[in-house]
């Protein structure tokens, strides 16, 4: 499977600021996704990062709050904008090679964000 | 709204026994089903996936799928203390879809 890295691994931020999280894969992948895992909770899909076009957001998530870029097949960024303490979560990117329904998704190590 | 239900546990199993983890899902259009293991402070690690009715075995792990009952399970044979973790069930519709996760089952293997 692909090797996935995320930067930063963790950060502590002040409310009202923004943080951009990077996801880098060591090989080209078809799909990249961003998830959020709030404290003690399971994972929730934020959006699908589309290469060369706007991301596809899930219900409850909007582009103004979580702008996403995917300039090529190995890299994506997620920005958490105008942060509040409720944004304190682990943010994970995942990747998938291929478009068949049973293609596996693999997760990066995550970015642990604390908003004060 | 897609929903995936799991018993949150904790599920306590003696070492060497079989651990049985269950999951139900609401969307009949779901096509593939995944089991992830997550250790505390770590990201999810894929254990198995299944997309056809029946059983699929991989080492000590067996995934079972019953689409008519909208039910997925994971059996772990010869449970080891290192299997202690949270097990997340996830479902997917089409090939380009993201995953919908259950809340996870916390499994404890007692030495």
PDB file of C-alpha atoms in Angstrom:
ATOM      1  CA  UNK A   1       0.000   0.000   0.000  1.00  0.00           C
ATOM      2  CA  UNK A   2       0.987   3.634  -0.478  1.00  0.00           C
ATOM      3  CA  UNK A   3       2.975   5.487   2.162  1.00  0.00           C
ATOM      4  CA  UNK A   4       1.009   8.490   3.366  1.00  0.00           C
ATOM      5  CA  UNK A   5       2.393  11.389   5.373  1.00  0.00           C
ATOM      6  CA  UNK A   6       0.646  14.345   6.957  1.00  0.00           C
ATOM      7  CA  UNK A   7       1.992  17.652   8.183  1.00  0.00           C
ATOM      8  CA  UNK A   8       1.791  18.874  10.840  1.00  0.00           C
ATOM      9  CA  UNK A   9       1.337  15.836  13.060  1.00  0.00           C
ATOM     10  CA  UNK A  10      -0.175  18.032  15.738  1.00  0.00           C
ATOM     11  CA  UNK A  11      -0.768  21.702  16.449  1.00  0.00           C
ATOM     12  CA  UNK A  12      -2.269  23.973  19.055  1.00  0.00           C
ATOM     13  CA  UNK A  13      -3.981  27.022  17.594  1.00  0.00           C
ATOM     14  CA  UNK A  14      -5.839  30.081  18.796  1.00  0.00           C
ATOM     15  CA  UNK A  15      -9.491  30.553  17.956  1.00  0.00           C
ATOM     16  CA  UNK A  16     -10.141  32.652  14.877  1.00  0.00           C
ATOM     17  CA  UNK A  17      -6.982  31.503  13.099  1.00  0.00           C
ATOM     18  CA  UNK A  18      -6.624  29.008  10.236  1.00  0.00           C
ATOM     19  CA  UNK A  19      -4.466  25.922   9.809  1.00  0.00           C
ATOM     20  CA  UNK A  20      -3.542  24.137   6.594  1.00  0.00           C
ATOM     21  CA  UNK A  21      -2.878  20.416   6.785  1.00  0.00           C
ATOM     22  CA  UNK A  22      -0.887  18.686   4.081  1.00  0.00           C
ATOM     23  CA  UNK A  23      -1.250  15.116   2.869  1.00  0.00           C
ATOM     24  CA  UNK A  24       1.498  13.607   0.703  1.00  0.00           C
ATOM     25  CA  UNK A  25       1.455  10.148  -0.905  1.00  0.00           C
ATOM     26  CA  UNK A  26       4.506   8.372  -2.280  1.00  0.00           C
ATOM     27  CA  UNK A  27       2.670   7.195  -5.400  1.00  0.00           C
ATOM     28  CA  UNK A  28      -0.146   8.429  -7.602  1.00  0.00           C
ATOM     29  CA  UNK A  29      -3.596   7.583  -6.281  1.00  0.00           C
ATOM     30  CA  UNK A  30      -7.024   7.912  -7.808  1.00  0.00           C
ATOM     31  CA  UNK A  31      -8.980   9.188  -4.844  1.00  0.00           C
ATOM     32  CA  UNK A  32      -8.108  11.268  -1.797  1.00  0.00           C
ATOM     33  CA  UNK A  33     -10.491  11.943   1.073  1.00  0.00           C
ATOM     34  CA  UNK A  34     -10.479  13.989   4.263  1.00  0.00           C
ATOM     35  CA  UNK A  35     -12.043  12.756   7.498  1.00  0.00           C
ATOM     36  CA  UNK A  36     -12.470  14.171  10.973  1.00  0.00           C
ATOM     37  CA  UNK A  37     -12.383  12.204  14.208  1.00  0.00           C
ATOM     38  CA  UNK A  38     -13.640  14.210  17.147  1.00  0.00           C
ATOM     39  CA  UNK A  39     -12.537  13.209  20.652  1.00  0.00           C
ATOM     40  CA  UNK A  40     -13.919   9.799  21.579  1.00  0.00           C
ATOM     41  CA  UNK A  41     -15.844   9.545  18.323  1.00  0.00           C
ATOM     42  CA  UNK A  42     -15.609   7.654  15.081  1.00  0.00           C
ATOM     43  CA  UNK A  43     -14.561   9.045  11.722  1.00  0.00           C
ATOM     44  CA  UNK A  44     -16.742  11.378   9.674  1.00  0.00           C
ATOM     45  CA  UNK A  45     -16.109  12.080   6.009  1.00  0.00           C
ATOM     46  CA  UNK A  46     -15.565  15.785   5.339  1.00  0.00           C
ATOM     47  CA  UNK A  47     -15.023  15.771   1.586  1.00  0.00           C
ATOM     48  CA  UNK A  48     -13.568  14.098  -1.458  1.00  0.00           C
ATOM     49  CA  UNK A  49     -10.552  15.976  -2.822  1.00  0.00           C
ATOM     50  CA  UNK A  50     -10.857  16.088  -6.591  1.00  0.00           C
ATOM     51  CA  UNK A  51      -7.773  16.617  -8.693  1.00  0.00           C
ATOM     52  CA  UNK A  52      -8.063  19.782 -10.743  1.00  0.00           C
ATOM     53  CA  UNK A  53     -11.570  20.686  -9.589  1.00  0.00           C
ATOM     54  CA  UNK A  54     -13.524  21.709  -6.524  1.00  0.00           C
ATOM     55  CA  UNK A  55     -13.834  19.230  -3.687  1.00  0.00           C
ATOM     56  CA  UNK A  56     -17.097  17.390  -3.055  1.00  0.00           C
ATOM     57  CA  UNK A  57     -18.338  18.126   0.459  1.00  0.00           C
ATOM     58  CA  UNK A  58     -20.529  15.971   2.687  1.00  0.00           C
ATOM     59  CA  UNK A  59     -23.624  17.316   4.368  1.00  0.00           C
ATOM     60  CA  UNK A  60     -22.669  19.638   7.195  1.00  0.00           C
ATOM     61  CA  UNK A  61     -19.308  20.661   5.749  1.00  0.00           C
ATOM     62  CA  UNK A  62     -18.786  23.735   3.562  1.00  0.00           C
ATOM     63  CA  UNK A  63     -15.985  25.037   1.404  1.00  0.00           C
ATOM     64  CA  UNK A  64     -15.654  28.330   3.272  1.00  0.00           C
ATOM     65  CA  UNK A  65     -14.855  26.485   6.495  1.00  0.00           C
ATOM     66  CA  UNK A  66     -12.816  23.610   5.026  1.00  0.00           C
ATOM     67  CA  UNK A  67     -11.221  24.673   1.742  1.00  0.00           C
ATOM     68  CA  UNK A  68      -9.459  21.775   0.048  1.00  0.00           C
ATOM     69  CA  UNK A  69      -6.930  21.675  -2.749  1.00  0.00           C
ATOM     70  CA  UNK A  70      -5.624  18.783  -4.800  1.00  0.00           C
ATOM     71  CA  UNK A  71      -3.186  20.041  -7.402  1.00  0.00           C
ATOM     72  CA  UNK A  72      -1.954  16.588  -8.490  1.00  0.00           C
ATOM     73  CA  UNK A  73      -2.375  12.857  -7.890  1.00  0.00           C
ATOM     74  CA  UNK A  74      -0.067  12.689  -4.851  1.00  0.00           C
ATOM     75  CA  UNK A  75      -0.865  15.785  -2.768  1.00  0.00           C
ATOM     76  CA  UNK A  76      -3.810  17.472  -1.071  1.00  0.00           C
ATOM     77  CA  UNK A  77      -4.357  20.138   1.559  1.00  0.00           C
ATOM     78  CA  UNK A  78      -7.204  20.766   3.971  1.00  0.00           C
ATOM     79  CA  UNK A  79      -7.552  24.154   5.639  1.00  0.00           C
ATOM     80  CA  UNK A  80      -9.543  24.581   8.812  1.00  0.00           C
ATOM     81  CA  UNK A  81     -10.639  28.214   8.736  1.00  0.00           C
ATOM     82  CA  UNK A  82     -11.671  30.620  11.479  1.00  0.00           C
ATOM     83  CA  UNK A  83     -11.172  27.909  14.062  1.00  0.00           C
ATOM     84  CA  UNK A  84     -13.172  27.464  17.248  1.00  0.00           C
ATOM     85  CA  UNK A  85     -12.655  24.972  20.094  1.00  0.00           C
ATOM     86  CA  UNK A  86     -15.292  22.738  18.442  1.00  0.00           C
ATOM     87  CA  UNK A  87     -12.814  22.163  15.609  1.00  0.00           C
ATOM     88  CA  UNK A  88     -10.462  20.340  17.982  1.00  0.00           C
ATOM     89  CA  UNK A  89     -10.204  16.927  16.329  1.00  0.00           C
ATOM     90  CA  UNK A  90      -7.923  14.558  14.541  1.00  0.00           C
ATOM     91  CA  UNK A  91      -7.961  15.211  10.805  1.00  0.00           C
ATOM     92  CA  UNK A  92      -7.054  12.286   8.577  1.00  0.00           C
ATOM     93  CA  UNK A  93      -6.533  11.945   4.887  1.00  0.00           C
ATOM     94  CA  UNK A  94      -7.137   8.663   3.146  1.00  0.00           C
ATOM     95  CA  UNK A  95      -6.233   7.436  -0.311  1.00  0.00           C
ATOM     96  CA  UNK A  96      -7.634   4.909  -2.725  1.00  0.00           C
ATOM     97  CA  UNK A  97      -6.143   3.548  -5.911  1.00  0.00           C
ATOM     98  CA  UNK A  98      -8.732   2.748  -8.552  1.00  0.00           C
ATOM     99  CA  UNK A  99     -12.457   3.332  -8.792  1.00  0.00           C
ATOM    100  CA  UNK A 100     -13.812  -0.150  -8.162  1.00  0.00           C
ATOM    101  CA  UNK A 101     -16.116  -0.312  -5.176  1.00  0.00           C
ATOM    102  CA  UNK A 102     -13.932  -2.810  -3.350  1.00  0.00           C
ATOM    103  CA  UNK A 103     -10.759  -0.749  -3.730  1.00  0.00           C
ATOM    104  CA  UNK A 104      -9.329  -0.279  -0.265  1.00  0.00           C
ATOM    105  CA  UNK A 105      -8.839   3.054   1.450  1.00  0.00           C
ATOM    106  CA  UNK A 106      -5.729   3.608   3.535  1.00  0.00           C
ATOM    107  CA  UNK A 107      -5.295   6.311   6.126  1.00  0.00           C
ATOM    108  CA  UNK A 108      -2.509   8.700   6.879  1.00  0.00           C
ATOM    109  CA  UNK A 109      -1.205   9.118  10.430  1.00  0.00           C
ATOM    110  CA  UNK A 110      -3.515  12.049  11.164  1.00  0.00           C
ATOM    111  CA  UNK A 111      -3.126  15.618  12.398  1.00  0.00           C
ATOM    112  CA  UNK A 112      -4.170  16.257  15.982  1.00  0.00           C
ATOM    113  CA  UNK A 113      -5.560  19.787  16.249  1.00  0.00           C
ATOM    114  CA  UNK A 114      -6.314  21.565  19.505  1.00  0.00           C
ATOM    115  CA  UNK A 115      -8.020  24.949  19.372  1.00  0.00           C
ATOM    116  CA  UNK A 116      -7.839  27.135  22.450  1.00  0.00           C
TER     117      UNK A 116
ATOM    118  CA  UNK B   1     -28.857   9.189   5.761  1.00  0.00           C
ATOM    119  CA  UNK B   2     -26.491   6.235   5.839  1.00  0.00           C
ATOM    120  CA  UNK B   3     -26.063   4.715   9.264  1.00  0.00           C
ATOM    121  CA  UNK B   4     -23.686   2.065  10.532  1.00  0.00           C
ATOM    122  CA  UNK B   5     -24.360   0.596  13.953  1.00  0.00           C
ATOM    123  CA  UNK B   6     -21.923  -1.182  16.233  1.00  0.00           C
ATOM    124  CA  UNK B   7     -22.039  -2.148  19.877  1.00  0.00           C
ATOM    125  CA  UNK B   8     -19.529   0.191  21.527  1.00  0.00           C
ATOM    126  CA  UNK B   9     -18.516  -2.387  24.140  1.00  0.00           C
ATOM    127  CA  UNK B  10     -16.188  -2.898  25.788  1.00  0.00           C
ATOM    128  CA  UNK B  11     -16.206  -6.499  24.639  1.00  0.00           C
ATOM    129  CA  UNK B  12     -13.987  -8.595  26.869  1.00  0.00           C
ATOM    130  CA  UNK B  13     -12.673 -11.918  25.530  1.00  0.00           C
ATOM    131  CA  UNK B  14     -10.189 -14.337  27.117  1.00  0.00           C
ATOM    132  CA  UNK B  15      -6.895 -14.867  25.334  1.00  0.00           C
ATOM    133  CA  UNK B  16      -7.114 -17.720  22.834  1.00  0.00           C
ATOM    134  CA  UNK B  17     -10.891 -17.467  22.423  1.00  0.00           C
ATOM    135  CA  UNK B  18     -12.866 -16.241  19.419  1.00  0.00           C
ATOM    136  CA  UNK B  19     -13.852 -12.563  19.397  1.00  0.00           C
ATOM    137  CA  UNK B  20     -17.028 -11.782  17.463  1.00  0.00           C
ATOM    138  CA  UNK B  21     -17.696  -8.216  16.338  1.00  0.00           C
ATOM    139  CA  UNK B  22     -20.938  -7.192  14.684  1.00  0.00           C
ATOM    140  CA  UNK B  23     -22.149  -4.343  12.514  1.00  0.00           C
ATOM    141  CA  UNK B  24     -25.432  -3.441  10.815  1.00  0.00           C
ATOM    142  CA  UNK B  25     -25.972  -0.847   8.120  1.00  0.00           C
ATOM    143  CA  UNK B  26     -29.004   1.034   6.867  1.00  0.00           C
ATOM    144  CA  UNK B  27     -28.281   1.706   3.187  1.00  0.00           C
ATOM    145  CA  UNK B  28     -29.181  -1.256   0.978  1.00  0.00           C
ATOM    146  CA  UNK B  29     -27.131   0.358  -1.789  1.00  0.00           C
ATOM    147  CA  UNK B  30     -23.915  -0.257   0.146  1.00  0.00           C
ATOM    148  CA  UNK B  31     -21.617  -2.406  -1.922  1.00  0.00           C
ATOM    149  CA  UNK B  32     -18.435  -2.997   0.039  1.00  0.00           C
ATOM    150  CA  UNK B  33     -17.645  -3.365   3.694  1.00  0.00           C
ATOM    151  CA  UNK B  34     -14.449  -2.783   5.602  1.00  0.00           C
ATOM    152  CA  UNK B  35     -13.054  -3.559   9.017  1.00  0.00           C
ATOM    153  CA  UNK B  36     -10.413  -1.267  10.471  1.00  0.00           C
ATOM    154  CA  UNK B  37      -8.479  -1.637  13.694  1.00  0.00           C
ATOM    155  CA  UNK B  38      -7.542   1.488  15.617  1.00  0.00           C
ATOM    156  CA  UNK B  39      -5.150   1.537  18.521  1.00  0.00           C
ATOM    157  CA  UNK B  40      -5.392   4.458  20.919  1.00  0.00           C
ATOM    158  CA  UNK B  41      -3.678   7.517  19.455  1.00  0.00           C
ATOM    159  CA  UNK B  42      -3.151   5.876  16.073  1.00  0.00           C
ATOM    160  CA  UNK B  43      -4.905   6.082  12.729  1.00  0.00           C
ATOM    161  CA  UNK B  44      -7.177   3.276  11.470  1.00  0.00           C
ATOM    162  CA  UNK B  45      -5.472   0.240   9.961  1.00  0.00           C
ATOM    163  CA  UNK B  46      -7.339  -1.831   7.367  1.00  0.00           C
ATOM    164  CA  UNK B  47      -7.813  -5.454   8.408  1.00  0.00           C
ATOM    165  CA  UNK B  48     -10.233  -6.834   5.841  1.00  0.00           C
ATOM    166  CA  UNK B  49     -12.843  -5.944   3.299  1.00  0.00           C
ATOM    167  CA  UNK B  50     -15.708  -7.973   1.859  1.00  0.00           C
ATOM    168  CA  UNK B  51     -18.240  -7.333  -0.890  1.00  0.00           C
ATOM    169  CA  UNK B  52     -19.864 -10.706  -1.600  1.00  0.00           C
ATOM    170  CA  UNK B  53     -22.292 -12.541   0.629  1.00  0.00           C
ATOM    171  CA  UNK B  54     -20.660 -15.252   2.688  1.00  0.00           C
ATOM    172  CA  UNK B  55     -17.365 -15.609   4.478  1.00  0.00           C
ATOM    173  CA  UNK B  56     -13.902 -14.330   3.677  1.00  0.00           C
ATOM    174  CA  UNK B  57     -10.924 -15.592   5.644  1.00  0.00           C
ATOM    175  CA  UNK B  58      -7.483 -14.044   6.083  1.00  0.00           C
ATOM    176  CA  UNK B  59      -5.283 -15.672   8.688  1.00  0.00           C
ATOM    177  CA  UNK B  60      -6.962 -15.400  12.087  1.00  0.00           C
ATOM    178  CA  UNK B  61      -9.630 -13.069  10.740  1.00  0.00           C
ATOM    179  CA  UNK B  62     -12.927 -13.974   9.064  1.00  0.00           C
ATOM    180  CA  UNK B  63     -15.341 -11.411   7.707  1.00  0.00           C
ATOM    181  CA  UNK B  64     -18.955 -12.427   7.161  1.00  0.00           C
ATOM    182  CA  UNK B  65     -21.508 -10.549   5.054  1.00  0.00           C
ATOM    183  CA  UNK B  66     -25.262 -11.014   4.817  1.00  0.00           C
ATOM    184  CA  UNK B  67     -26.710  -8.350   2.525  1.00  0.00           C
ATOM    185  CA  UNK B  68     -30.305  -9.532   3.006  1.00  0.00           C
ATOM    186  CA  UNK B  69     -29.997  -8.890   6.733  1.00  0.00           C
ATOM    187  CA  UNK B  70     -27.682  -5.867   6.218  1.00  0.00           C
ATOM    188  CA  UNK B  71     -25.239  -7.405   8.619  1.00  0.00           C
ATOM    189  CA  UNK B  72     -21.455  -7.659   8.668  1.00  0.00           C
ATOM    190  CA  UNK B  73     -19.304  -9.398  11.236  1.00  0.00           C
ATOM    191  CA  UNK B  74     -15.658  -9.958  12.019  1.00  0.00           C
ATOM    192  CA  UNK B  75     -14.381 -13.033  13.815  1.00  0.00           C
ATOM    193  CA  UNK B  76     -10.935 -13.071  15.366  1.00  0.00           C
ATOM    194  CA  UNK B  77      -9.699 -16.567  16.192  1.00  0.00           C
ATOM    195  CA  UNK B  78      -7.047 -17.328  18.811  1.00  0.00           C
ATOM    196  CA  UNK B  79      -7.364 -13.804  20.214  1.00  0.00           C
ATOM    197  CA  UNK B  80      -4.146 -12.215  21.442  1.00  0.00           C
ATOM    198  CA  UNK B  81      -3.635  -9.318  23.861  1.00  0.00           C
ATOM    199  CA  UNK B  82      -2.263  -7.352  20.889  1.00  0.00           C
ATOM    200  CA  UNK B  83      -5.743  -7.569  19.327  1.00  0.00           C
ATOM    201  CA  UNK B  84      -7.027  -5.240  22.034  1.00  0.00           C
ATOM    202  CA  UNK B  85      -8.147  -2.143  20.134  1.00  0.00           C
ATOM    203  CA  UNK B  86     -11.203  -0.394  18.740  1.00  0.00           C
ATOM    204  CA  UNK B  87     -12.624  -2.087  15.664  1.00  0.00           C
ATOM    205  CA  UNK B  88     -14.376   0.146  13.164  1.00  0.00           C
ATOM    206  CA  UNK B  89     -16.892  -1.105  10.624  1.00  0.00           C
ATOM    207  CA  UNK B  90     -17.164   1.007   7.465  1.00  0.00           C
ATOM    208  CA  UNK B  91     -19.365   0.772   4.387  1.00  0.00           C
ATOM    209  CA  UNK B  92     -19.095   2.221   0.910  1.00  0.00           C
ATOM    210  CA  UNK B  93     -21.512   2.655  -1.956  1.00  0.00           C
ATOM    211  CA  UNK B  94     -19.921   3.315  -5.318  1.00  0.00           C
ATOM    212  CA  UNK B  95     -16.262   3.090  -6.241  1.00  0.00           C
ATOM    213  CA  UNK B  96     -15.600   6.814  -5.806  1.00  0.00           C
ATOM    214  CA  UNK B  97     -17.467   7.113  -2.516  1.00  0.00           C
ATOM    215  CA  UNK B  98     -15.959   7.802   0.849  1.00  0.00           C
ATOM    216  CA  UNK B  99     -16.575   5.551   3.822  1.00  0.00           C
ATOM    217  CA  UNK B 100     -19.352   5.730   6.390  1.00  0.00           C
ATOM    218  CA  UNK B 101     -18.100   4.495   9.737  1.00  0.00           C
ATOM    219  CA  UNK B 102     -19.749   3.005  12.760  1.00  0.00           C
ATOM    220  CA  UNK B 103     -18.784   4.249  16.205  1.00  0.00           C
ATOM    221  CA  UNK B 104     -16.513   1.264  16.769  1.00  0.00           C
ATOM    222  CA  UNK B 105     -16.361  -1.615  19.249  1.00  0.00           C
ATOM    223  CA  UNK B 106     -13.721  -1.508  21.976  1.00  0.00           C
ATOM    224  CA  UNK B 107     -12.268  -5.020  22.261  1.00  0.00           C
ATOM    225  CA  UNK B 108     -10.260  -6.140  25.278  1.00  0.00           C
ATOM    226  CA  UNK B 109      -8.389  -9.454  25.196  1.00  0.00           C
ATOM    227  CA  UNK B 110      -7.747 -10.649  28.731  1.00  0.00           C
ATOM    228  CA  UNK B 111      -4.441 -12.532  29.239  1.00  0.00           C
TER     229      UNK B 111
END
